Coordinates of C-alpha atoms in Angstrom, one line a residue:
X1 CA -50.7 27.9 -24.3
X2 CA -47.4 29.1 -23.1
X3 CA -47.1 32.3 -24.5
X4 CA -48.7 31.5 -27.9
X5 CA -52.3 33.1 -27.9
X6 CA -54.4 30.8 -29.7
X7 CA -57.1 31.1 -27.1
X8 CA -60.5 31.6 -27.7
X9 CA -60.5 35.3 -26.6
X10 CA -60.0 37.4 -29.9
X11 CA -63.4 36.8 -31.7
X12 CA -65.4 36.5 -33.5
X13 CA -64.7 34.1 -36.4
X14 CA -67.2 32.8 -38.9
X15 CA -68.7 29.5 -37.1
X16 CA -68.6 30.9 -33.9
X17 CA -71.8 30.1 -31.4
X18 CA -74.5 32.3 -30.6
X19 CA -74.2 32.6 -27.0
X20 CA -76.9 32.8 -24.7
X21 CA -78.8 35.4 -22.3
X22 CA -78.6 34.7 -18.5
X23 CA -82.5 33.4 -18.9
X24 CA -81.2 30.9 -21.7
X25 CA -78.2 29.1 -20.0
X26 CA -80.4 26.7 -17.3
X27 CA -83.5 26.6 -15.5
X28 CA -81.6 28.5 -12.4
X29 CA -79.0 30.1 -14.2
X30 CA -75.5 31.1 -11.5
X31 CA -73.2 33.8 -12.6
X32 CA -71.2 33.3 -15.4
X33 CA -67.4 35.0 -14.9
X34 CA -64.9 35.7 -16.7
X35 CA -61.4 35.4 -14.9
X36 CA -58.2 36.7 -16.2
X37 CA -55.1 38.2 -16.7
X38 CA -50.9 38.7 -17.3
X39 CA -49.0 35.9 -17.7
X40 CA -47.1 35.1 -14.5
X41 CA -49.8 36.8 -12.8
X42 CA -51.6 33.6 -10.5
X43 CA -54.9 33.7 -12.5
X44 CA -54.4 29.2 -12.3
X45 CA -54.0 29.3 -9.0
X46 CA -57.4 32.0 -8.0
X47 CA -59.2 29.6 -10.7
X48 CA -58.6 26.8 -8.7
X49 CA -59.8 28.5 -5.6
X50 CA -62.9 29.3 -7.5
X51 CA -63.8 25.8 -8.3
X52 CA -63.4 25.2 -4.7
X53 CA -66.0 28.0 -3.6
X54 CA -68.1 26.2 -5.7
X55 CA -67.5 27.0 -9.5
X56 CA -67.6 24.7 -12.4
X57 CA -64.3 25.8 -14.5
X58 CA -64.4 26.4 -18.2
X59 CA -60.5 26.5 -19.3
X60 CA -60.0 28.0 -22.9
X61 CA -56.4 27.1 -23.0
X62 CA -56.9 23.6 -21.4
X63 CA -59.6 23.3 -24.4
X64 CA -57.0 24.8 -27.0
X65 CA -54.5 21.9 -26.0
X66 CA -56.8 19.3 -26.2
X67 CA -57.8 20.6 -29.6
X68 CA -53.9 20.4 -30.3
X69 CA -52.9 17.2 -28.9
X70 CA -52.4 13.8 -30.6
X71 CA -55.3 13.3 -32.5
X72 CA -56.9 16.8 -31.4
X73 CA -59.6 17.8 -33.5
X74 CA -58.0 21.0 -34.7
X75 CA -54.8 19.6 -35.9
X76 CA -55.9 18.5 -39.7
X77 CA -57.0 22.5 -40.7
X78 CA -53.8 23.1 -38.9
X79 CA -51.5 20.8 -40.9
X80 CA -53.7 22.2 -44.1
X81 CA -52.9 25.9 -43.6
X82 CA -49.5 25.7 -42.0
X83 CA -47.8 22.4 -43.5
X84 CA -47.5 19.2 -41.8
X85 CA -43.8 20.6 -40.5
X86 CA -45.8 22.6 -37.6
X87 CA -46.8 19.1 -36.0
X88 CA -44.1 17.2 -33.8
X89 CA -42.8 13.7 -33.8
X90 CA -45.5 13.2 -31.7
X91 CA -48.2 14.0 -33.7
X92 CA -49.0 17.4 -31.8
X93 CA -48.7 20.6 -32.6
X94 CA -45.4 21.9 -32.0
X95 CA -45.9 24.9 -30.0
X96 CA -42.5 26.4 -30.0
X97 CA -42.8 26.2 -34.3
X98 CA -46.0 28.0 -34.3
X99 CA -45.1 30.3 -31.6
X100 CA -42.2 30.9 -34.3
X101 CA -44.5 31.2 -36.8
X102 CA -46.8 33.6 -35.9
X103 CA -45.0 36.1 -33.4
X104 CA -45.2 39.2 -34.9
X105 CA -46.9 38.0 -38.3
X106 CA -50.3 39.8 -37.7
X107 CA -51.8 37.5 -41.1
X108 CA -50.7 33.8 -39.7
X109 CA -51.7 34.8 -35.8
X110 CA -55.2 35.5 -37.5
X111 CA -55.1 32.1 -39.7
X112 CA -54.5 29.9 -36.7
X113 CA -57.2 31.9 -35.1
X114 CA -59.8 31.9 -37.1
X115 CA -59.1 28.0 -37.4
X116 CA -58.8 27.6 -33.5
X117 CA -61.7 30.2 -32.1
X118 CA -64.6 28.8 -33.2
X119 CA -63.5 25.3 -32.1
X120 CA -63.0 26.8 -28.6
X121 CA -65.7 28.5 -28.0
X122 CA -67.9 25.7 -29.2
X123 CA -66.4 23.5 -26.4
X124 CA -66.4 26.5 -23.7
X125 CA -69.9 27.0 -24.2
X126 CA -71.3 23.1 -24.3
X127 CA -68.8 22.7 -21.3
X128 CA -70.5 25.7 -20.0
X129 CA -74.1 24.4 -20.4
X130 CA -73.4 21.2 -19.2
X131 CA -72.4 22.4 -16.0
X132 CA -75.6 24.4 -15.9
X133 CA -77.6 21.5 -16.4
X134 CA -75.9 19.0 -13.9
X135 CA -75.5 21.5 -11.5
X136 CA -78.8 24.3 -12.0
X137 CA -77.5 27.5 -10.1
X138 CA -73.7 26.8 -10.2
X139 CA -71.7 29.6 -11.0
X140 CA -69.2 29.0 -13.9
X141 CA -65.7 30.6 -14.1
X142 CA -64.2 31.2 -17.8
X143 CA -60.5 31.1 -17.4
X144 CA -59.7 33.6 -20.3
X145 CA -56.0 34.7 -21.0
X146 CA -56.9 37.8 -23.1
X147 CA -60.3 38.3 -22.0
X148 CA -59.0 42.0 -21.8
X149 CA -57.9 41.6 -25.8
X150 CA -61.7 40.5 -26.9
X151 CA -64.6 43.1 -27.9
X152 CA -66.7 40.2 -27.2
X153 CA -66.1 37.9 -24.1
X154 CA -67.3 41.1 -21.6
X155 CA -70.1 41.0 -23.2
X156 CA -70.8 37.0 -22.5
X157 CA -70.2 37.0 -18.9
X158 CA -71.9 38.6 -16.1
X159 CA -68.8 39.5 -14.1
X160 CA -64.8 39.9 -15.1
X161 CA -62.5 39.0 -12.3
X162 CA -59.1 40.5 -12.9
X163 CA -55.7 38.9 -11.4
X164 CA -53.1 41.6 -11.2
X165 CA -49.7 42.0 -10.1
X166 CA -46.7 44.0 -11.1
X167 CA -45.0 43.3 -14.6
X168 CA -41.3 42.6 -12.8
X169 CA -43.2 39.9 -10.6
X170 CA -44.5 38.7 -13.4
X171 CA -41.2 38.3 -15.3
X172 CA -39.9 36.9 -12.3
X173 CA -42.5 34.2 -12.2
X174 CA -42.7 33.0 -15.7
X175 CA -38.3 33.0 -15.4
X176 CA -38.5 30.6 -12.3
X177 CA -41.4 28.2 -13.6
X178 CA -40.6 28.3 -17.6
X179 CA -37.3 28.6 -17.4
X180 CA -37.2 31.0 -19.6
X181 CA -35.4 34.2 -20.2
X182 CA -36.1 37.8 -19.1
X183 CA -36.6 38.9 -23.1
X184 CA -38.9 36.2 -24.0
X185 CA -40.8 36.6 -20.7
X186 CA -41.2 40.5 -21.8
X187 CA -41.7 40.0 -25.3
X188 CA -45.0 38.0 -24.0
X189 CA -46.2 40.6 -22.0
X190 CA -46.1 43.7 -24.7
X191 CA -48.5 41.1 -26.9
X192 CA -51.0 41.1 -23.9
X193 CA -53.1 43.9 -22.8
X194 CA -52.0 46.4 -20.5
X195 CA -52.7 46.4 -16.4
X196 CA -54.4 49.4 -17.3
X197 CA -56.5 47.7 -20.2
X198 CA -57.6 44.8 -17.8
X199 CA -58.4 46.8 -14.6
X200 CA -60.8 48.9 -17.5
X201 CA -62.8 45.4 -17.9
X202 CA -62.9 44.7 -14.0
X203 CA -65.9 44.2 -12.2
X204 CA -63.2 43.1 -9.3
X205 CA -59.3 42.9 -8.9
X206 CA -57.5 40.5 -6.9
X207 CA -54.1 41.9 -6.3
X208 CA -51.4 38.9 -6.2
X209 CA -48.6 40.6 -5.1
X210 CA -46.6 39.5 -1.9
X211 CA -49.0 37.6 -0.6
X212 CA -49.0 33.9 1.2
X213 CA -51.5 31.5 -0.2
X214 CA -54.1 32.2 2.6
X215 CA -53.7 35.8 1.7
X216 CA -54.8 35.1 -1.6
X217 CA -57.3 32.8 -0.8
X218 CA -59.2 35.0 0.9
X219 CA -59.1 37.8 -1.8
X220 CA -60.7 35.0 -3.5
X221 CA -63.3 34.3 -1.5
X222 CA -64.1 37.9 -0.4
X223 CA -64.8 38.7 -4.2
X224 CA -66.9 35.0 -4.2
X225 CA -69.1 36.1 -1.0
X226 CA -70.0 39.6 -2.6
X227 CA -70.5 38.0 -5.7
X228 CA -73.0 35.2 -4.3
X229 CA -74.8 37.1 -1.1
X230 CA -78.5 37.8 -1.7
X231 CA -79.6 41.2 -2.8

């Protein structure tokens, strides 16, 4: 969400769902991946090529700002632990405020996770399911921005595919599309893991780097084919 981590990575929190075994999830059960990594680093862009090598996409941060908009299911516990001052005029969390709030207080980034984790990963699994049982044998992608952080999300996928790239052109990224400043951009990137911690978790690397689109694409769909071939 922008810098504020409030995904469902960081678990597990009373509440949470017992995820299942590969022989649970369908009747013909696909991979399940987990796709991550930096900030800046282009894991949006190989997610979308994933959905279109066939992948039903399950995005924890599209789910926390859902749970965060107008209305969003999350926002009453939020209002309850924080005060009402951490919604905005439009009735939706103001981000910026609890980005405020919580950077480096280690006691309020665990209250608004332990309100916002269980939520998420009741809705990445259901969406995950469903998928399974429109779609028997489809492969799901998790899109999870600190996959890395978790003791637990490696051990709920079958494969982790890591999006990496140097932390200058990752400063450079978020600077052009955020419009935000070098400091901010870098004060970001020392809360996430490490490129070190995140190639530990790989099972594959895509390396986004100076490359075209097309150059990327088929990174993607190199790691898709190995991932998919029989045997």
């Amino acid at each position: 969400m922008d810098g504020l981590a409030v995904d469902a990575a960081l678990g597990p929190e009373p509440g949470q769902p017992r995820w299942p075994d590969p022989g649970e999830r369908a009747v013909a059960p696909g991979l399940w991946i987990g796709l991550t990594g930096g900030i800046g680093s282009g894991k949006s862009t190989v997610a979308r090529m994933l959905v279109e090598e066939g992948a039903a996409l399950v995005d924890t941060d599209a789910i926390a700002r859902a749970l965060t908009a107008p209305g969003g299911a999350a926002l009453p516990a939020l209002a309850r632990a924080f005060g009402a001052d951490i919604l905005g005029p439009d009735g939706a969390l103001d981000r910026d405020r609890m980005r405020a709030r919580v950077f480096g207080d280690v006691s309020q980034r665990r209250r608004l996770e332990a309100i916002l984790h269980p939520m998420i990963q009741r809705e990445a699994l259901a969406q995950a399911r469903a998928a399974g049982h429109r779609h028997p044998g489809r492969s799901v992608v998790f899109d999870v921005p600190l996959l890395a952080e978790s003791g637990h999300w490696r051990q709920r996928v079958d494969r982790v595919l890591v999006v990496d790239c140097a932390v200058p052109t990752q400063i450079e990224r978020v600077r052009e599309r955020n419009g935000w400043p070098a400091d901010a951009v870098e004060r970001i990137i020392a809360q996430q893991a490490s490129r070190a911690q995140r190639r530990g978790v790989a099972d594959a690397i895509v390396v986004n780097e100076h490359l075209t689109l097309e150059q990327l694409r088929h990174q993607v769909q190199a790691v898709w084919r190995r991932w998919h071939s029989p045997g």
